[in-house]
Coordinates of C-alpha atoms in Angstrom, one line a residue:
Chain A
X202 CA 0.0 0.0 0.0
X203 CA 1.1 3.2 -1.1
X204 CA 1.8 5.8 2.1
X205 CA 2.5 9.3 2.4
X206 CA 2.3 10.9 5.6
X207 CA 2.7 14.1 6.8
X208 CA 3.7 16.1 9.8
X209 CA 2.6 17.8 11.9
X210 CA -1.1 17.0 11.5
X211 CA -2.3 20.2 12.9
X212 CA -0.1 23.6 13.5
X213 CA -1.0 27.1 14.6
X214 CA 2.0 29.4 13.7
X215 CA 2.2 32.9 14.8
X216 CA 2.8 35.8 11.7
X217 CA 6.3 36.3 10.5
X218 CA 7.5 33.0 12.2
X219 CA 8.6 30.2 10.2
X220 CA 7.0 26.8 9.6
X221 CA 8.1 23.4 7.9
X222 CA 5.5 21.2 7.0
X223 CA 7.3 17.6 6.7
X224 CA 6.0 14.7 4.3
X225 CA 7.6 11.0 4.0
X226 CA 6.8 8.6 1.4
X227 CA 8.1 5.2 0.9
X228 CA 6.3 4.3 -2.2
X229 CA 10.2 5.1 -3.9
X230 CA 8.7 8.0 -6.5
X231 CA 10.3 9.9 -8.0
X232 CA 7.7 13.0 -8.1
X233 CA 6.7 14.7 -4.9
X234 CA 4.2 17.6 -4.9
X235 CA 2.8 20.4 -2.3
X236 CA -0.7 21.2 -2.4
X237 CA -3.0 23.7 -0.9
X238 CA -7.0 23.4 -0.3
X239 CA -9.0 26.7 0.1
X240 CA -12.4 26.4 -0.2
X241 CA -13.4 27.8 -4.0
X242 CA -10.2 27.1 -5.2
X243 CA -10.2 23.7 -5.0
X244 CA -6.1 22.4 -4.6
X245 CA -3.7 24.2 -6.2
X246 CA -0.1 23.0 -6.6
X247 CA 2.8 25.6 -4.7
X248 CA 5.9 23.4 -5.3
X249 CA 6.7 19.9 -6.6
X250 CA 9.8 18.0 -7.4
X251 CA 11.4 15.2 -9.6
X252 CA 13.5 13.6 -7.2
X253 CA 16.2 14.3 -4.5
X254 CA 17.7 17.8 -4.8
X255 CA 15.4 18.9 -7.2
X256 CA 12.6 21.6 -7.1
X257 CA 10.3 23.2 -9.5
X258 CA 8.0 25.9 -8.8
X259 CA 4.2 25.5 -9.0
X260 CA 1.6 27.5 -9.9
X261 CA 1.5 29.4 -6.9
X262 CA 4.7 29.4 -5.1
X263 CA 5.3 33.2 -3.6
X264 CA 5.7 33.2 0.0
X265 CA 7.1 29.0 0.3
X266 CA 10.1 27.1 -0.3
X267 CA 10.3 23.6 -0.8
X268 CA 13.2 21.1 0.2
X269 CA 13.9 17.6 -1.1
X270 CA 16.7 16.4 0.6
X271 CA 16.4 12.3 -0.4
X272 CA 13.4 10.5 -2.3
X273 CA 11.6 9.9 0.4
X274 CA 11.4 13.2 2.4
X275 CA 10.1 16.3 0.5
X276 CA 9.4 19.9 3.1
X277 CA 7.5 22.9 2.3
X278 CA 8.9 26.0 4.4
X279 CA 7.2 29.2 5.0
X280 CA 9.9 31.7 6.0
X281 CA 7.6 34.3 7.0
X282 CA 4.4 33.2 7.5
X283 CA 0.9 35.5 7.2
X284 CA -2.5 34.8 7.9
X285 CA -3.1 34.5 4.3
X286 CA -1.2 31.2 4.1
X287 CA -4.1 29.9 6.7
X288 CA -5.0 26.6 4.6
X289 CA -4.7 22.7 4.4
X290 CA -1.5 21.7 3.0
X291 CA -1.4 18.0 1.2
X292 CA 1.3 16.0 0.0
X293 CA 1.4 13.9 -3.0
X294 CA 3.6 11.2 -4.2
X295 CA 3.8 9.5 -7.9
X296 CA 6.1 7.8 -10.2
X297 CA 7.5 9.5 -13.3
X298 CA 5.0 9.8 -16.6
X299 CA 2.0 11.6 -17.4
X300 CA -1.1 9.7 -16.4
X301 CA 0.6 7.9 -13.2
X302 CA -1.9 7.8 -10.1
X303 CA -0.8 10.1 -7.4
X304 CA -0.9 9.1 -3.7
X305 CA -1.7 11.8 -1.3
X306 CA -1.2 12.4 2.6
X307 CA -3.9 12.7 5.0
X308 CA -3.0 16.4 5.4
X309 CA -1.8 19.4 7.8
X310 CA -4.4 21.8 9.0
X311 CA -2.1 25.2 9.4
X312 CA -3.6 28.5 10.9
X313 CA -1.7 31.3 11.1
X314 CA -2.4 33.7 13.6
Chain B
X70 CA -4.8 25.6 -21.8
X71 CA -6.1 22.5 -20.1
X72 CA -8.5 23.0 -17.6
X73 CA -11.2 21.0 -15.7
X74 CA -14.9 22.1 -14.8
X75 CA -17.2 20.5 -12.5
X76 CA -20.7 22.2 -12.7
X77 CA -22.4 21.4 -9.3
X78 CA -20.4 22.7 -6.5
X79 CA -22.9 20.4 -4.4
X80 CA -25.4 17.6 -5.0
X81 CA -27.8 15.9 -2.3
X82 CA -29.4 12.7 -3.3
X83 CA -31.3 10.1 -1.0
X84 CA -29.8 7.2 0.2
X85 CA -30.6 4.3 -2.4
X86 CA -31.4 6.6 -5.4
X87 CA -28.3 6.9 -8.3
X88 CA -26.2 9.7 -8.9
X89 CA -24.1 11.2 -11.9
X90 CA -21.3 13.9 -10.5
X91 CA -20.6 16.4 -14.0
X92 CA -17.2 16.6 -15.2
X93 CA -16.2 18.6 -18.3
X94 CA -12.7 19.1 -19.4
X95 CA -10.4 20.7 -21.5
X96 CA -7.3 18.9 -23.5
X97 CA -5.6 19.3 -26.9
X98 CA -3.8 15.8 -26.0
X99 CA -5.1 12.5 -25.2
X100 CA -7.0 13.2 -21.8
X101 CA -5.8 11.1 -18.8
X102 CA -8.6 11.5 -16.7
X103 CA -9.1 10.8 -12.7
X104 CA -11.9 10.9 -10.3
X105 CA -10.8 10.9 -6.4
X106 CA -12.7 11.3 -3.4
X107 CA -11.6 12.7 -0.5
X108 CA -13.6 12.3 3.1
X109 CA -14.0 14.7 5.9
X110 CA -9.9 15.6 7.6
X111 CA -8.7 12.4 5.4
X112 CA -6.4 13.3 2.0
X113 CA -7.6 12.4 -1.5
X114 CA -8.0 8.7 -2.7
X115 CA -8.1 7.4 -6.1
X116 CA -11.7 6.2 -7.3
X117 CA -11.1 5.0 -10.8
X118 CA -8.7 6.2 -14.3
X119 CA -9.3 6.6 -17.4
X120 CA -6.3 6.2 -20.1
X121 CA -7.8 4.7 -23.3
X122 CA -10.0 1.9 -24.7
X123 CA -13.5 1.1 -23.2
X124 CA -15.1 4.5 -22.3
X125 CA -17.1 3.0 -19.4
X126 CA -14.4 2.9 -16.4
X127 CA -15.0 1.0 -13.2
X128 CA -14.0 2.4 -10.0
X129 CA -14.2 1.0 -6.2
X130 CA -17.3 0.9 -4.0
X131 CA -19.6 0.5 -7.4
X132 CA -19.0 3.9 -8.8
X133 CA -18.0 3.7 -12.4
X134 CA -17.5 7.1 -14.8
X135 CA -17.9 7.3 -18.5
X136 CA -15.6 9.2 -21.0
X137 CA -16.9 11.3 -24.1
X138 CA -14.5 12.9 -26.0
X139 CA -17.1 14.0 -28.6
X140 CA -18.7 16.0 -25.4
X141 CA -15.2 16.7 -23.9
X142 CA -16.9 14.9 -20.4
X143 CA -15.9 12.3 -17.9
X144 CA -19.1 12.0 -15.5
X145 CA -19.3 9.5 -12.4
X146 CA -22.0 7.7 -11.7
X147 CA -23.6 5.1 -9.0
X148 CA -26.6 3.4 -9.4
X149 CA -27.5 3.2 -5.7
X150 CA -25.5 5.7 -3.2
X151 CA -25.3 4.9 0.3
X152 CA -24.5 7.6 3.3
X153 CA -21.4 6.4 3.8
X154 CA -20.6 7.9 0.1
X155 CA -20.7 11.7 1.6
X156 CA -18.2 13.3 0.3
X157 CA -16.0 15.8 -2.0
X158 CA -15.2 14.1 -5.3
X159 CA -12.4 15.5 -7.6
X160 CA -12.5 15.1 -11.2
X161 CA -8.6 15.8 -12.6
X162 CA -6.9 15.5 -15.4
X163 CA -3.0 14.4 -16.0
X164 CA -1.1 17.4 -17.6
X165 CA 0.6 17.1 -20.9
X166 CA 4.6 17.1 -20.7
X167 CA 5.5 14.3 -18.6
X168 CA 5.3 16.2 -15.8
X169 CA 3.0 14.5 -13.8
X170 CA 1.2 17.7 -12.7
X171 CA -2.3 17.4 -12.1
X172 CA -5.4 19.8 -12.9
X173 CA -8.5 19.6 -10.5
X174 CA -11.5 20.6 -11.1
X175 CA -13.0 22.9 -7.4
X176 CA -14.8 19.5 -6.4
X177 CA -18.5 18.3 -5.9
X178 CA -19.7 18.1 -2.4
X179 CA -22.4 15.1 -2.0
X180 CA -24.7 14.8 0.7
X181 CA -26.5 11.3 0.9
X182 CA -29.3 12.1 3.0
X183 CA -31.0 9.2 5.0

C-alpha cells in the first residue's frame, strides 16, 4: 500500500515565524508535490519536485520554499508566515509519466495567527 | 490551456437513489482522466482512471464514470449511493509534458441524506 504521511497534522504558527511542514513517502517515486485546499479554489499546486535535490515551482509558489533532501522526504517551508497562508496543505507522491496515479497524505491543518 | 470544470459545487441525493457527478474538461492531448474522493480531515484517494480503450471505467465501491470525447466529459455515476458515500469528489486530469502535474476541477460536495 502506497503511504505518504505528513507532519505535523495540525499547526497554529504565529505571523512572520517560520514553519516546515514535513512529508515521507516510501512508495520510492520519484515525483513529490505540495498542495494547498481553500475552499473555492479547489487544490492548487505551490511546489513539486522530480526527485532528490530537485525543485520546481508550481503555480503558486510566492511566500514558500520547498526542500527535497532524499526521495523519500520532500518539506514545504514558510519563512515568513501570514494569515493568508491559513489553509490545508497535502502532499502527493507518484512515479515518473503523465497519467501515473498520485498518492496523497492525510493532510496538515495550518492556521496562522 | 487545459482545464477541468465541475458544474455542481454540491449535490444531495437520498440514500438508495443513483447519482451522476458532472465533469467537463479541457485537453488538446489524449486526456488522462481521474476521479478521487476525498472524506471529511482524510487526503484524496483514487476512485477509478481513465487512459484509453473502453469509455465505461469502473471504479471502487460501485462507482464507475464514463468518458466522451465527442462531449469533452468524464461523468461518475452510481446506481445506488449509500450515506457512507458523503463526500468531495475531484474530477482531474493528468497534464501534458511528462510532468506528472495534475489539474482539479473545485470538487463536488455530495450529501447522501438518510
Amino acid at each position: 500500500e502506497a503511504a505518504v504521511t505528513q507532519s505535523p497534522r495540525n499547526k497554529v504558527a504565529v505571523t512572520g515565524g517560520k514553519v516546515t511542514l514535513s512529508c515521507n513517502q516510501t512508495n520510492n517515486h520519484n515525483n513529490m508535490y505540495w498542495y494547498r485546499q481553500d475552499t473555492g479554489h479547489g487544490l492548487r499546486l505551490i511546489h513539486y519536485s522530480y526527485g532528490a535535490g530537485s525543485t520546481e515551482k508550481g503555480d503558486i509558489p510566492d511566500g514558500y520554499k520547498a526542500s527535497r533532501p532524499s526521495q523519500e522526504n520532500f518539506s514545504l517551508i514558510l519563512e515568513l508566515a501570514t494569515p493568508s497562508q491559513t489553509s490545508v496543505y497535502f502532499c502527493a507522491s507518484g512515479a515518473t509519466g503523465t497519467g501515473t496515479e498520485v498518492f496523497f497524505g492525510k493532510g496538515t491543518r495550518l492556521t496562522v495567527v | 490551456a487545459q482545464s477541468v470544470t465541475q458544474p455542481d459545487a454540491r449535490v444531495t441525493v437520498s440514500e438508495g437513489a443513483s447519482l451522476q457527478l458532472r465533469c467537463k474538461y479541457s485537453s488538446s492531448g489524449t486526456p488522462y482522466l481521474f476521479w478521487y474522493v476525498q472524506y471529511p480531515r482524510q487526503g484524496l484517494q483514487l476512485l477509478l482512471k481513465y487512459y484509453s480503450g473502453d469509455p465505461v471505467v469502473q471504479g471502487v465501491n460501485g462507482f464507475e464514470a464514463e468518458f466522451s470525447k465527442s462531449n469533452s466529459s468524464f461523468h461518475l455515476r452510481k446506481a445506488s449511493v449509500h450515506w457512507s458515500d458523503s463526500a468531495v469528489y475531484f474530477c482531474v486530469l493528468s497534464a501534458t509534458g511528462n510532468t506528472g502535474k495534475l489539474i482539479f476541477g473545485l470538487g463536488t460536495t455530495l450529501q447522501v441524506q438518510p
